[in-house]
PDB file of C-alpha atoms in Angstrom:
ATOM      1  CA  UNK A 756       0.000   0.001   0.002  1.00 77.00           C
ATOM      2  CA  UNK A 757       1.166   3.473  -0.812  1.00 94.00           C
ATOM      3  CA  UNK A 758       2.263   5.525   2.225  1.00 95.00           C
ATOM      4  CA  UNK A 759       0.204   8.540   1.204  1.00 94.00           C
ATOM      5  CA  UNK A 760      -2.935   6.465   0.777  1.00 95.00           C
ATOM      6  CA  UNK A 761      -2.368   4.984   4.232  1.00 95.00           C
ATOM      7  CA  UNK A 762      -1.829   8.468   5.685  1.00 95.00           C
ATOM      8  CA  UNK A 763      -5.070   9.624   4.042  1.00 95.00           C
ATOM      9  CA  UNK A 764      -6.963   6.769   5.695  1.00 96.00           C
ATOM     10  CA  UNK A 765      -5.434   7.645   9.067  1.00 95.00           C
ATOM     11  CA  UNK A 766      -6.450  11.296   8.701  1.00 96.00           C
ATOM     12  CA  UNK A 767      -9.998  10.291   7.760  1.00 96.00           C
ATOM     13  CA  UNK A 768     -10.171   8.006  10.802  1.00 96.00           C
ATOM     14  CA  UNK A 769      -8.852  10.911  12.881  1.00 96.00           C
ATOM     15  CA  UNK A 770     -11.969  12.827  11.895  1.00 97.00           C
ATOM     16  CA  UNK A 771     -14.493   9.994  12.187  1.00 97.00           C
ATOM     17  CA  UNK A 772     -13.501   8.520  15.540  1.00 96.00           C
ATOM     18  CA  UNK A 773     -13.946  11.640  17.751  1.00 97.00           C
ATOM     19  CA  UNK A 774     -17.270  12.376  16.098  1.00 97.00           C
ATOM     20  CA  UNK A 775     -18.441   8.793  16.639  1.00 97.00           C
ATOM     21  CA  UNK A 776     -17.311   8.898  20.279  1.00 97.00           C
ATOM     22  CA  UNK A 777     -19.283  12.122  20.741  1.00 97.00           C
ATOM     23  CA  UNK A 778     -22.449  10.370  19.555  1.00 97.00           C
ATOM     24  CA  UNK A 779     -21.739   7.382  21.791  1.00 97.00           C
ATOM     25  CA  UNK A 780     -21.312   9.620  24.845  1.00 97.00           C
ATOM     26  CA  UNK A 781     -24.506  11.537  24.039  1.00 97.00           C
ATOM     27  CA  UNK A 782     -26.342   8.229  23.690  1.00 97.00           C
ATOM     28  CA  UNK A 783     -24.973   7.139  27.075  1.00 96.00           C
ATOM     29  CA  UNK A 784     -26.178  10.377  28.672  1.00 96.00           C
ATOM     30  CA  UNK A 785     -29.692  10.066  27.203  1.00 97.00           C
ATOM     31  CA  UNK A 786     -30.048   6.408  28.189  1.00 97.00           C
ATOM     32  CA  UNK A 787     -28.632   6.896  31.691  1.00 97.00           C
ATOM     33  CA  UNK A 788     -25.624   4.646  31.243  1.00 96.00           C
ATOM     34  CA  UNK A 789     -22.387   5.420  33.094  1.00 96.00           C
ATOM     35  CA  UNK A 790     -19.687   7.373  31.296  1.00 94.00           C
ATOM     36  CA  UNK A 791     -16.077   6.368  31.798  1.00 94.00           C
ATOM     37  CA  UNK A 792     -13.709   9.246  32.560  1.00 95.00           C
ATOM     38  CA  UNK A 793     -11.175   7.793  30.134  1.00 96.00           C
ATOM     39  CA  UNK A 794     -13.727   8.264  27.348  1.00 95.00           C
ATOM     40  CA  UNK A 795     -13.856  11.988  28.055  1.00 96.00           C
ATOM     41  CA  UNK A 796     -10.066  12.178  27.990  1.00 96.00           C
ATOM     42  CA  UNK A 797      -9.880  10.289  24.714  1.00 96.00           C
ATOM     43  CA  UNK A 798     -12.602  12.519  23.270  1.00 96.00           C
ATOM     44  CA  UNK A 799     -10.745  15.714  24.250  1.00 97.00           C
ATOM     45  CA  UNK A 800      -7.447  14.332  22.922  1.00 97.00           C
ATOM     46  CA  UNK A 801      -9.120  13.295  19.660  1.00 96.00           C
ATOM     47  CA  UNK A 802     -10.590  16.736  19.057  1.00 97.00           C
ATOM     48  CA  UNK A 803      -7.294  18.498  19.858  1.00 97.00           C
ATOM     49  CA  UNK A 804      -5.421  16.270  17.440  1.00 96.00           C
ATOM     50  CA  UNK A 805      -8.137  16.718  14.828  1.00 95.00           C
ATOM     51  CA  UNK A 806      -8.155  20.533  15.059  1.00 95.00           C
ATOM     52  CA  UNK A 807      -4.407  21.036  15.348  1.00 96.00           C
ATOM     53  CA  UNK A 808      -2.702  18.334  13.292  1.00 96.00           C
ATOM     54  CA  UNK A 809      -5.140  16.895  10.749  1.00 97.00           C
ATOM     55  CA  UNK A 810      -4.567  18.549   7.349  1.00 96.00           C
ATOM     56  CA  UNK A 811      -7.692  16.973   5.836  1.00 96.00           C
ATOM     57  CA  UNK A 812      -9.887  18.463   8.569  1.00 96.00           C
ATOM     58  CA  UNK A 813      -8.200  21.854   8.257  1.00 95.00           C
ATOM     59  CA  UNK A 814      -8.777  21.862   4.510  1.00 95.00           C
ATOM     60  CA  UNK A 815     -12.445  20.894   4.961  1.00 94.00           C
ATOM     61  CA  UNK A 816     -12.927  23.484   7.723  1.00 94.00           C
ATOM     62  CA  UNK A 817     -11.575  26.259   5.493  1.00 95.00           C
ATOM     63  CA  UNK A 818     -13.836  25.108   2.666  1.00 94.00           C
ATOM     64  CA  UNK A 819     -16.946  24.968   4.885  1.00 93.00           C
ATOM     65  CA  UNK A 820     -16.371  28.317   6.608  1.00 93.00           C
ATOM     66  CA  UNK A 821     -15.509  30.284   3.473  1.00 91.00           C
ATOM     67  CA  UNK A 822     -17.687  33.305   2.934  1.00 74.00           C
ATOM     68  CA  UNK A 823     -19.157  33.560  -0.530  1.00 67.00           C
TER      69      UNK A 823
END
């Protein structure tokens, strides 16, 4: 597998996993299930990495927030 294709998949997963964990935590809150503190830490770490170091997310964010 090409390194750049693999890196692209990792960056896409870096966007999808924090968003999925957000939905899982919201589901746990609405259903009254306990929330593990490690999940909150992983969620915060995932969003920081996504905002700061993910070039795919940064490119999409600039595209979505562009004023026309």
